[in-house]
PDB file of C-alpha atoms in Angstrom:
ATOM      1  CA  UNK A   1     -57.990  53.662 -65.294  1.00 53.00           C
ATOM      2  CA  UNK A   2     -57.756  53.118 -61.604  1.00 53.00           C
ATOM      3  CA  UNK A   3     -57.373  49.017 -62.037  1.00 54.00           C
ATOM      4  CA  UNK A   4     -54.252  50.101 -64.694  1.00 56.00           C
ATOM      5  CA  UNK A   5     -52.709  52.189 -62.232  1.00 54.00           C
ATOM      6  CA  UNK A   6     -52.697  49.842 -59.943  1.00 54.00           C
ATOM      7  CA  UNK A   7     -51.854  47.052 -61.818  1.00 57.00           C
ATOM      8  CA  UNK A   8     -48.377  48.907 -62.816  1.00 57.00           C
ATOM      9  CA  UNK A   9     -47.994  49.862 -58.885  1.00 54.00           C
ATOM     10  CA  UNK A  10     -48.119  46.558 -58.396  1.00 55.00           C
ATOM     11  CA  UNK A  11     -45.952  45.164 -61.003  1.00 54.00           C
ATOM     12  CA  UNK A  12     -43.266  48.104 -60.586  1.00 61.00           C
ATOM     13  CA  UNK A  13     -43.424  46.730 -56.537  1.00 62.00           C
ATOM     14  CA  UNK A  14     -42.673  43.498 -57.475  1.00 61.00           C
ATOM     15  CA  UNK A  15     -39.973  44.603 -60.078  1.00 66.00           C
ATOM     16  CA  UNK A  16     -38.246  46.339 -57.015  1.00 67.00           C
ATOM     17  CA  UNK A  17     -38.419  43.425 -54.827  1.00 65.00           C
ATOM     18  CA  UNK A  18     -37.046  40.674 -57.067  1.00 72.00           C
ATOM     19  CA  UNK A  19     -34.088  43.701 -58.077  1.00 74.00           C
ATOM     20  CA  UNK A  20     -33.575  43.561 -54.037  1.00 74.00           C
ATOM     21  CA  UNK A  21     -33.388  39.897 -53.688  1.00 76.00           C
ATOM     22  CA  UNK A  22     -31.185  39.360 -56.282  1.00 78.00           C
ATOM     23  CA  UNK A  23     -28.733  42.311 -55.100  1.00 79.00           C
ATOM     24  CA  UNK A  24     -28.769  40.766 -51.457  1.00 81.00           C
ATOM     25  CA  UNK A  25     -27.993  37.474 -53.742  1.00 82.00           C
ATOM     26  CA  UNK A  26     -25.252  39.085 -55.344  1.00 82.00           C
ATOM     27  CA  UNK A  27     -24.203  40.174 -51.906  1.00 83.00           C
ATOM     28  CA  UNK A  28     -24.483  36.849 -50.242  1.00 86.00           C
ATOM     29  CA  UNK A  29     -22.529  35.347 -52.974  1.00 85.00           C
ATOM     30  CA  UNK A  30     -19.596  38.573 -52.342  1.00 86.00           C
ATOM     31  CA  UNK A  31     -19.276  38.095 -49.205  1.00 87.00           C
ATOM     32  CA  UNK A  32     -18.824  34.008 -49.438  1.00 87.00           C
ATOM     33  CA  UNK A  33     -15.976  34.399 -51.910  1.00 88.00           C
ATOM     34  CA  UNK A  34     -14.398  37.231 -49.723  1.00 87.00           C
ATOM     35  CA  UNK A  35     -14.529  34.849 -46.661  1.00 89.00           C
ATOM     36  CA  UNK A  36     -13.294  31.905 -48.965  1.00 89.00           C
ATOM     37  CA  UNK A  37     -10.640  34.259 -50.243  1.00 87.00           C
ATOM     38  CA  UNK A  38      -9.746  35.542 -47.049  1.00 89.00           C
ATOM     39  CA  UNK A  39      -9.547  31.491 -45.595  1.00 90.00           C
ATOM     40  CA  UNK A  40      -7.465  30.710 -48.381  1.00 89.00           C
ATOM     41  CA  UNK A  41      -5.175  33.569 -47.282  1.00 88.00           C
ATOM     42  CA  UNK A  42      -4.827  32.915 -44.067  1.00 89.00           C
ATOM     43  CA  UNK A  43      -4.065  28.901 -45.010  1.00 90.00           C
ATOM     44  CA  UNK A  44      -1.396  30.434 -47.474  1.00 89.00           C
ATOM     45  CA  UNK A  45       0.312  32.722 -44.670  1.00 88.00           C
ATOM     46  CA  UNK A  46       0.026  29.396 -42.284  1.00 90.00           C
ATOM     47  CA  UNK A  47       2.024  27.060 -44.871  1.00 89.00           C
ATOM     48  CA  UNK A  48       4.538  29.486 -45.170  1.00 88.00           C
ATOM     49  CA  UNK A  49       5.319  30.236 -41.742  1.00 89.00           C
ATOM     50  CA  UNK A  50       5.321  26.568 -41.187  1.00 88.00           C
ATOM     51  CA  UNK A  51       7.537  25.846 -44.288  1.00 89.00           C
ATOM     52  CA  UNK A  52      10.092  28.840 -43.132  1.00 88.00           C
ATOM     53  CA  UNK A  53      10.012  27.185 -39.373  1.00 88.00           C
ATOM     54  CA  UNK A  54      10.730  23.558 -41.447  1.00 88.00           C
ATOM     55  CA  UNK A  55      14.000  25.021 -43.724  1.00 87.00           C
ATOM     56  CA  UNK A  56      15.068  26.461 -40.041  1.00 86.00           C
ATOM     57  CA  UNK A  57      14.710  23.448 -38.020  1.00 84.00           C
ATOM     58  CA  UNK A  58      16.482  21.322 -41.207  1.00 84.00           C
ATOM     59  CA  UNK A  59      19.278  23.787 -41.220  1.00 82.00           C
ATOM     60  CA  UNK A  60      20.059  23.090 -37.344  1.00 80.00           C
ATOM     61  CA  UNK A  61      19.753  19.624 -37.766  1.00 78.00           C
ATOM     62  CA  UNK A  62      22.139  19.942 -41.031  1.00 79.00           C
ATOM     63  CA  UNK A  63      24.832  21.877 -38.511  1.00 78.00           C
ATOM     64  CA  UNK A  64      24.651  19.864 -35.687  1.00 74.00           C
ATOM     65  CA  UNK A  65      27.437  16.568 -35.623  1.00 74.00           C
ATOM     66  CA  UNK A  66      26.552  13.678 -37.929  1.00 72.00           C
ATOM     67  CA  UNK A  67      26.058  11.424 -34.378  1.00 77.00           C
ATOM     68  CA  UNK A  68      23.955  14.301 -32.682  1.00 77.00           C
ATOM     69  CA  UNK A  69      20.986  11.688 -32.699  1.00 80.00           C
ATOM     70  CA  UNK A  70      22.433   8.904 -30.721  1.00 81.00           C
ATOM     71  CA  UNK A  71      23.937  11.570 -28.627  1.00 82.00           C
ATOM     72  CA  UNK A  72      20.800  13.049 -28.098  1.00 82.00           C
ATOM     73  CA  UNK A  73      19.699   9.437 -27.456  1.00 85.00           C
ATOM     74  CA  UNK A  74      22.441   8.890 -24.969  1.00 85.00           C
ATOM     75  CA  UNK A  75      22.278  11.884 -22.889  1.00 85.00           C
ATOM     76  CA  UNK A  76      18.424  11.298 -22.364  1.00 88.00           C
ATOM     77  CA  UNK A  77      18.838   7.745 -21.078  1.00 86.00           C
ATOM     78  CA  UNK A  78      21.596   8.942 -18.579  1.00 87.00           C
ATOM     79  CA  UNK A  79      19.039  11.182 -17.242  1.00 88.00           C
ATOM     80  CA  UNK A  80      16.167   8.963 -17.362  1.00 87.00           C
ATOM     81  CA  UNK A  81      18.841   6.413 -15.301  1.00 87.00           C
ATOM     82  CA  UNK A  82      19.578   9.368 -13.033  1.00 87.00           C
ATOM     83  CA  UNK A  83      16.030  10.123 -11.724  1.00 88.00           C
ATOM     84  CA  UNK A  84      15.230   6.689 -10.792  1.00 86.00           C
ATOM     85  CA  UNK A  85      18.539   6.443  -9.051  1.00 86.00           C
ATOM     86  CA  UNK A  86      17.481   9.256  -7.509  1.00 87.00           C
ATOM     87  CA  UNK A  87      14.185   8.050  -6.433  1.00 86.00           C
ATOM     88  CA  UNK A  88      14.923   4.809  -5.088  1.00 86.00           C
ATOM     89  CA  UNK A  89      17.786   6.339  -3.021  1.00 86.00           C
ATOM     90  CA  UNK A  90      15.045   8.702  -1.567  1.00 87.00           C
ATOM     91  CA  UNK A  91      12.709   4.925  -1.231  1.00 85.00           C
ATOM     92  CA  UNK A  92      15.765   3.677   0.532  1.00 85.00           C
ATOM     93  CA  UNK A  93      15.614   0.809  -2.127  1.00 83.00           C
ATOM     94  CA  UNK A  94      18.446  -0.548  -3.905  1.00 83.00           C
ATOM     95  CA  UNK A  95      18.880   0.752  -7.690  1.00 82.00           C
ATOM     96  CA  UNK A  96      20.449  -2.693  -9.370  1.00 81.00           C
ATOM     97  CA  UNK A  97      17.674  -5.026  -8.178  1.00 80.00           C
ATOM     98  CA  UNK A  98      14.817  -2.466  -9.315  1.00 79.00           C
ATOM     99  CA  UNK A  99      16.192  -1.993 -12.505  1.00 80.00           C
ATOM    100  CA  UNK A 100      16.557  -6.239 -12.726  1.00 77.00           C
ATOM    101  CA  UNK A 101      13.421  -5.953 -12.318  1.00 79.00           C
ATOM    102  CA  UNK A 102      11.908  -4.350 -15.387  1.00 77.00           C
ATOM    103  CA  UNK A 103      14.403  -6.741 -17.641  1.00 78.00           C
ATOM    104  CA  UNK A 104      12.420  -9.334 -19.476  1.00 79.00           C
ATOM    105  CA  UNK A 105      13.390 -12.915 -19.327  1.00 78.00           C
ATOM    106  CA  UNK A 106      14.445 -12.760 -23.059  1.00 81.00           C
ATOM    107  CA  UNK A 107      16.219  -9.457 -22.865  1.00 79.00           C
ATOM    108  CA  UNK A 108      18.446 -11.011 -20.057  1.00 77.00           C
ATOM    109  CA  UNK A 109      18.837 -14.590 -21.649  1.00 81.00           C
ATOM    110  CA  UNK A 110      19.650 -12.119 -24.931  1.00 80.00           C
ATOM    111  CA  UNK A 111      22.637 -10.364 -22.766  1.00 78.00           C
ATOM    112  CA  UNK A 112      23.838 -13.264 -21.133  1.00 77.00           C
ATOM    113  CA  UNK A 113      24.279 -14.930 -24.767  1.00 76.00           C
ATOM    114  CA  UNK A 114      26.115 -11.611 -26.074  1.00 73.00           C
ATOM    115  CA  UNK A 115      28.301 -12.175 -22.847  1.00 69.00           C
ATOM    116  CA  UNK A 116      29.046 -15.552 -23.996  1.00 67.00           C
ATOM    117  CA  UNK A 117      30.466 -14.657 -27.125  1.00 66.00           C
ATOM    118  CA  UNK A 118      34.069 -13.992 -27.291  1.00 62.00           C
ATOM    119  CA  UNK A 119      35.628 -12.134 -29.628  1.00 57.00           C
ATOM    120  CA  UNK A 120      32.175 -11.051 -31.695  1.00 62.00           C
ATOM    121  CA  UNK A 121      32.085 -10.630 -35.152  1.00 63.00           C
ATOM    122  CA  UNK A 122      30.795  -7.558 -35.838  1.00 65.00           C
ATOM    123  CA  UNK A 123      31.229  -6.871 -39.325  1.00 64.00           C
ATOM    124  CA  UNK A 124      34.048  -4.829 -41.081  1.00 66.00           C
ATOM    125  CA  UNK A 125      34.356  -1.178 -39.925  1.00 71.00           C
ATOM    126  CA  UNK A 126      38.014  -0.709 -40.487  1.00 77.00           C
ATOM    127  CA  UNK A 127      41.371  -2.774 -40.897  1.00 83.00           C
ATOM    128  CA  UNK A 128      42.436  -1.555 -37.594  1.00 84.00           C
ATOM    129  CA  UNK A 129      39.778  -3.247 -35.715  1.00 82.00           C
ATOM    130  CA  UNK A 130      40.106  -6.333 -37.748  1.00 81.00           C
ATOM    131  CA  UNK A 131      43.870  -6.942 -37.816  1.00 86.00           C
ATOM    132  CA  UNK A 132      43.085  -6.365 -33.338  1.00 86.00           C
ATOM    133  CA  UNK A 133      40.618  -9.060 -33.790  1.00 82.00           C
ATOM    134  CA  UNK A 134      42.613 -11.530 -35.534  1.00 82.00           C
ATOM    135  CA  UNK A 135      45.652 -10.784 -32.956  1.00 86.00           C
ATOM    136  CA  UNK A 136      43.356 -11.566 -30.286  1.00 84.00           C
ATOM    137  CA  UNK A 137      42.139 -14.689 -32.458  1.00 80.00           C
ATOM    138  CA  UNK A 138      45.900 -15.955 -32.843  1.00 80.00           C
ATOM    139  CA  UNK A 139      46.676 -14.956 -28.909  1.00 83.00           C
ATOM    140  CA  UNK A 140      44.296 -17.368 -27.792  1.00 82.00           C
ATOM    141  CA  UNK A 141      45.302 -20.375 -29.984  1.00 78.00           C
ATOM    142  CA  UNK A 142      48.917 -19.726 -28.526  1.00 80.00           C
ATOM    143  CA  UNK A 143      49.720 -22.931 -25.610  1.00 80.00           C
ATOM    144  CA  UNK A 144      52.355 -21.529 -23.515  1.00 79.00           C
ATOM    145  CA  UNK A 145      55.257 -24.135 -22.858  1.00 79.00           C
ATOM    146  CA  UNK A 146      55.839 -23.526 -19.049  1.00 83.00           C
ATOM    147  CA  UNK A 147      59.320 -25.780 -19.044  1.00 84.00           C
ATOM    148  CA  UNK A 148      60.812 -23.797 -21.866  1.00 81.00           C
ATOM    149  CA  UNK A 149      59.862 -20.556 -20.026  1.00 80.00           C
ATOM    150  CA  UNK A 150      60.858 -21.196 -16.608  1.00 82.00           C
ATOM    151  CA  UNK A 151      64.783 -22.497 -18.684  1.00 80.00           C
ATOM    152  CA  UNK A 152      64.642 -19.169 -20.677  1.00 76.00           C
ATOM    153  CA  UNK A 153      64.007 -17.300 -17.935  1.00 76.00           C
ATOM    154  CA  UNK A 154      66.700 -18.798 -15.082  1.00 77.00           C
ATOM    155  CA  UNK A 155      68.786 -18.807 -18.407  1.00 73.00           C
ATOM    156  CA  UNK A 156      68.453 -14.929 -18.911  1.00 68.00           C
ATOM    157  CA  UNK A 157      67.862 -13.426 -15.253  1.00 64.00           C
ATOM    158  CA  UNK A 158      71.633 -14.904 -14.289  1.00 61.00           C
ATOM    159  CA  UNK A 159      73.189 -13.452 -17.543  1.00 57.00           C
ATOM    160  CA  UNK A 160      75.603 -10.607 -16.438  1.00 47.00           C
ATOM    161  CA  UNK A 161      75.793  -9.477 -20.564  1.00 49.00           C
ATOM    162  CA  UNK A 162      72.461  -8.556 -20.940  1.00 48.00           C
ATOM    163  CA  UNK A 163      71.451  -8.131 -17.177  1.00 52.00           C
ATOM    164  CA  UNK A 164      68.204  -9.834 -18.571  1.00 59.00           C
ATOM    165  CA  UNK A 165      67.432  -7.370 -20.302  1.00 65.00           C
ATOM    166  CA  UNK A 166      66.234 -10.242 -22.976  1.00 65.00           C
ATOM    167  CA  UNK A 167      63.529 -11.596 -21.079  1.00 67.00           C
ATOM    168  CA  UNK A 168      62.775  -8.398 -19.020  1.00 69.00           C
ATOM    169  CA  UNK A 169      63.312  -5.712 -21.755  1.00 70.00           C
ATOM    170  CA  UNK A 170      62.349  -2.368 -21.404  1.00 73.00           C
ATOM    171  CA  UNK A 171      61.661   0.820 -23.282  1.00 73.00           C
ATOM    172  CA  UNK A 172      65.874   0.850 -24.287  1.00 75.00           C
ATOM    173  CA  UNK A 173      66.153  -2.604 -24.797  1.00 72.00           C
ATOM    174  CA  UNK A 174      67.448  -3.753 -28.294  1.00 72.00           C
ATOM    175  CA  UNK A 175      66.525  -7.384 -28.656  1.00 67.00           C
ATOM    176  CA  UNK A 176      67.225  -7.435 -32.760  1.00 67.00           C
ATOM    177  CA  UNK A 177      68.311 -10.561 -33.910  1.00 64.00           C
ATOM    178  CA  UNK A 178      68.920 -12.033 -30.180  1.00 67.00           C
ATOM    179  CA  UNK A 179      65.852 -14.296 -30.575  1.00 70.00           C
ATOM    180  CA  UNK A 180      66.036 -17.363 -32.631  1.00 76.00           C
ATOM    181  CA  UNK A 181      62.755 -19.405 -33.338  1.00 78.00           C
ATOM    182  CA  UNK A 182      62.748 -23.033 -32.863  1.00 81.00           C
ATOM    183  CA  UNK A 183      61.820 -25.231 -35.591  1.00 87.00           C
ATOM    184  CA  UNK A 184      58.462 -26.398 -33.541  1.00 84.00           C
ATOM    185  CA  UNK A 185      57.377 -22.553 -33.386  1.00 83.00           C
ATOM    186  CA  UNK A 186      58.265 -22.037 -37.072  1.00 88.00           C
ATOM    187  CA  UNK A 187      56.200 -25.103 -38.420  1.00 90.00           C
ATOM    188  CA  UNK A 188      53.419 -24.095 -35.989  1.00 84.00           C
ATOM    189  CA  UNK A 189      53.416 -20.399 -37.830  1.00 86.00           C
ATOM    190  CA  UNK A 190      53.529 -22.277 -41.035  1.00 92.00           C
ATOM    191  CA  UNK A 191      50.460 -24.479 -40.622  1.00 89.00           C
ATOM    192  CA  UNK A 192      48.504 -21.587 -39.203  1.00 85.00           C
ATOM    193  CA  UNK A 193      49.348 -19.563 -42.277  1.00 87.00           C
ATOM    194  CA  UNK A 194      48.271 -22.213 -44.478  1.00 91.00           C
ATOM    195  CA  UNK A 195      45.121 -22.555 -42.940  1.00 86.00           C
ATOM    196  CA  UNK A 196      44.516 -18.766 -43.477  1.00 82.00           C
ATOM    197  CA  UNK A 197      44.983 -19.195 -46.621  1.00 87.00           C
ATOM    198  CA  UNK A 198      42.596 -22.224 -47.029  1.00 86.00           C
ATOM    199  CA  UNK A 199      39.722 -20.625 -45.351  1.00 80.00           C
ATOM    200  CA  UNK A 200      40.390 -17.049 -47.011  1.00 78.00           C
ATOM    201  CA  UNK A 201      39.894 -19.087 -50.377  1.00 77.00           C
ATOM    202  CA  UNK A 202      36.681 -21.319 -48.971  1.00 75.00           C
ATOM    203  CA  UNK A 203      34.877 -18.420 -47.536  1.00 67.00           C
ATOM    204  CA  UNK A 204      33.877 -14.804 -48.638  1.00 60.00           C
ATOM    205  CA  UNK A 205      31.551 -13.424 -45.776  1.00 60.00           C
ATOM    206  CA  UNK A 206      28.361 -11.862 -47.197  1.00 61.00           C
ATOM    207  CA  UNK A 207      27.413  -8.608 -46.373  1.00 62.00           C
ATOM    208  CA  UNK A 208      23.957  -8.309 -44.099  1.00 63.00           C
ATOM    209  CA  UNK A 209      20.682  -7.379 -46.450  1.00 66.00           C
ATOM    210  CA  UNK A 210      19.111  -4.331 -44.947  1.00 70.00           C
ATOM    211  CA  UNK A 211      15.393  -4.579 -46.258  1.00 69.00           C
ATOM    212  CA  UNK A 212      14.710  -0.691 -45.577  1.00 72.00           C
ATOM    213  CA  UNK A 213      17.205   0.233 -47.607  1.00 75.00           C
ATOM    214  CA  UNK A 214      16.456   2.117 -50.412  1.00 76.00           C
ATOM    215  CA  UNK A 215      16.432   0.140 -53.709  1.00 81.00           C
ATOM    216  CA  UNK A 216      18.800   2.909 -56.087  1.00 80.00           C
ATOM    217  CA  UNK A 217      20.654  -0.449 -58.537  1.00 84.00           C
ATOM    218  CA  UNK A 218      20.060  -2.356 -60.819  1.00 90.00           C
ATOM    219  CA  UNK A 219      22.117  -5.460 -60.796  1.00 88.00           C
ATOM    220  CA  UNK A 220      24.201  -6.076 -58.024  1.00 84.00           C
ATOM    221  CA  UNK A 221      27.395  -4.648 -60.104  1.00 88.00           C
ATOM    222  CA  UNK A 222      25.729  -1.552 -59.843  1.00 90.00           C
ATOM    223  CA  UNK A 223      24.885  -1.795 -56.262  1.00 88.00           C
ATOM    224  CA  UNK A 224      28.836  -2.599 -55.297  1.00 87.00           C
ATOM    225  CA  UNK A 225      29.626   0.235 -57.846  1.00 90.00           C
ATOM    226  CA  UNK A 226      26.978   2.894 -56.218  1.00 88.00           C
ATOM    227  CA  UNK A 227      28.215   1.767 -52.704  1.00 87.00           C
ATOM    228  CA  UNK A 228      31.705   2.834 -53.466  1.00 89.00           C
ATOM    229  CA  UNK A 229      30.604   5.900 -54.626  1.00 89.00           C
ATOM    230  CA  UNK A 230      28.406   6.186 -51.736  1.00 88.00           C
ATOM    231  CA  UNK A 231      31.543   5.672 -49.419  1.00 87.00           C
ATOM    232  CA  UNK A 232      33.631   8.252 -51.519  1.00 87.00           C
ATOM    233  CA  UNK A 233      31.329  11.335 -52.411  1.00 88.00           C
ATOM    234  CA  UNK A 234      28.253  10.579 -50.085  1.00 86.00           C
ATOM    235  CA  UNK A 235      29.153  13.549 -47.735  1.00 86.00           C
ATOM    236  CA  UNK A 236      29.258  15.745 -50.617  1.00 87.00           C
ATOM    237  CA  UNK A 237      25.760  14.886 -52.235  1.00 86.00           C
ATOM    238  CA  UNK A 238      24.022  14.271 -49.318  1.00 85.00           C
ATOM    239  CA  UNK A 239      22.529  17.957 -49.578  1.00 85.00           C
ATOM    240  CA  UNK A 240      21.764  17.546 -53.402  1.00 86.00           C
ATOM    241  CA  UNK A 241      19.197  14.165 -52.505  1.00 81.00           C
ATOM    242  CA  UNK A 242      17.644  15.482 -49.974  1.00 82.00           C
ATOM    243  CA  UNK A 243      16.824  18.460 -52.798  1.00 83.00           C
ATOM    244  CA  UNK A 244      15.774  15.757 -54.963  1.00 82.00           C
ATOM    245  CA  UNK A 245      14.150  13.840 -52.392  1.00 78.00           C
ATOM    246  CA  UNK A 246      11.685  16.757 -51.453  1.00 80.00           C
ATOM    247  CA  UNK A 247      11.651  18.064 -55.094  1.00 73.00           C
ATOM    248  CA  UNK A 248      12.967  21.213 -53.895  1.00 68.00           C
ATOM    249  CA  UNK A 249      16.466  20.681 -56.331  1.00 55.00           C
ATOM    250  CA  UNK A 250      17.234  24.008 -58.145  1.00 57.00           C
TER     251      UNK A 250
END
C-alpha cells in the first residue's frame, strides 16, 4: 500500500509540473503576441505620423509658386557665390580667377561655343519671342547704303517744311505716307518673302524627344492630341494625377 501511495504522489507531482510548464508555455507564447502586437502598434502610429507629415509637406509644396524650385535653386547658388566671395576677399585673393579655376576645360570650351552663337534657337515658347527673333534675323541681313543716307539726310536736315523732322522724327512726328520705297528696296522685300515662303514649305522643325517622359499615347495623333490638352487643362488636373499617381484618387 505504501509503493501505491507513492506511486500516485509521484504521478500527481509530475501531473502538476507538466500543468506548470505548459501554463508558463501558454504565458511565453502571451506575452510574444502582446510584444508583437504592441510592435505592430507602434509601426502603425509611426506610418501615420509620417504619412500626416507627407500630405503636410505636399500641401506646402502644392501652395508655393509653380517656379519655387529653380528659385529655391537660384537663391542657394547666390549664397554659395557669396561666401566664397567672401572668403577670398578675407584671403586677399581675387574672386574671378579662383572661380576660373574650378571651370573644366569642356565646361569653358562649352560657354565659349554658346557665346559664339548668335541669335540661338531655342525652341518655340511664344510668338512674341519668335516674331523678336526673326526681326533680329531680317536686321542683320539689312546692308546699309551709306551714299543714299548721307543724300537723305543733307536732303532733310536743310528742309525748313519739316524742320527734319523726317529723318529726325520724334514722339509727335507724323511721317504717314512721306516715305516712298524705291524699287531696289521693294524687290529686295520681295525676294526675301519668297524665300520665307520656300523654306517654310521645305522645312517643319521637329520637336526635341524627351526620353523621361512619360509614355501616356498611343500613336503619335494621340500624343499631339493629349499635348494640347495637356497645354489647355493641365493646371486643372494636375491634382487629380497625382491622386491617381499615388492611388490615393477618391
Amino acid at each position: 500500500m505504501a509503493a501505491i501511495a507513492a506511486s500516485e504522489v509521484l504521478v500527481d507531482s509530475a501531473e502538476e509540473g507538466s500543468l506548470a510548464a505548459a501554463a508558463e508555455l501558454a504565458a511565453q507564447k502571451r506575452e510574444q503576441r502582446l510584444r508583437k502586437f504592441r510592435e505592430l502598434h507602434l509601426m502603425r502610429n509611426e506610418a501615420r505620423k509620417l504619412n500626416h507629415q507627407e500630405v503636410v509637406e505636399e500641401d506646402k509644396r502644392l501652395k508655393l509658386p509653380a517656379n519655387w524650385e529653380a528659385k529655391k535653386a537660384r537663391l542657394e547658388w547666390e549664397l554659395k557665390e557669396e561666401e566664397k566671395k567672401k572668403e577670398c576677399a578675407a584671403r586677399g585673393e581675387d574672386y574671378e580667377k579662383v572661380k576660373l579655376l574650378e571651370i573644366s576645360a569642356e565646361d569653358a570650351e562649352r560657354w565659349e561655343r554658346k557665346k559664339k552663337r548668335k541669335n540661338p534657337d531655342l525652341g518655340f515658347s511664344d510668338y512674341a519671342a519668335a516674331q523678336l527673333r526673326q526681326y533680329h534675323r531680317l536686321t542683320k541681313q539689312i546692308k546699309p547704303d551709306m551714299e543714299t543716307y548721307e543724300r537723305l539726310r543733307e536732303k532733310h536736315s536743310f528742309c525748313c517744311l519739316f524742320s527734319g523732322e523726317e529723318f529726325f522724327p520724334t514722339s509727335n512726328s507724323l511721317l504717314h505716307g512721306t516715305h516712298v520705297p524705291s524699287t531696289e528696296e521693294i524687290d529686295r522685300m520681295v525676294i526675301d518673302l519668297e524665300k520665307q515662303i520656300e523654306k517654310r514649305d521645305k522645312y517643319s522643325r521637329r520637336r526635341p524627344y524627351n526620353d523621361d517622359a512619360d509614355i501616356d499615347y498611343i500613336n503619335e495623333r494621340n500624343a499631339k492630341f493629349n499635348k494640347k490638352a495637356e497645354r489647355f487643362y493641365g493646371k486643372y488636373t494636375a491634382e487629380i494625377k497625382q491622386n491617381l499617381e499615388r492611388g490615393t484618387a477618391v
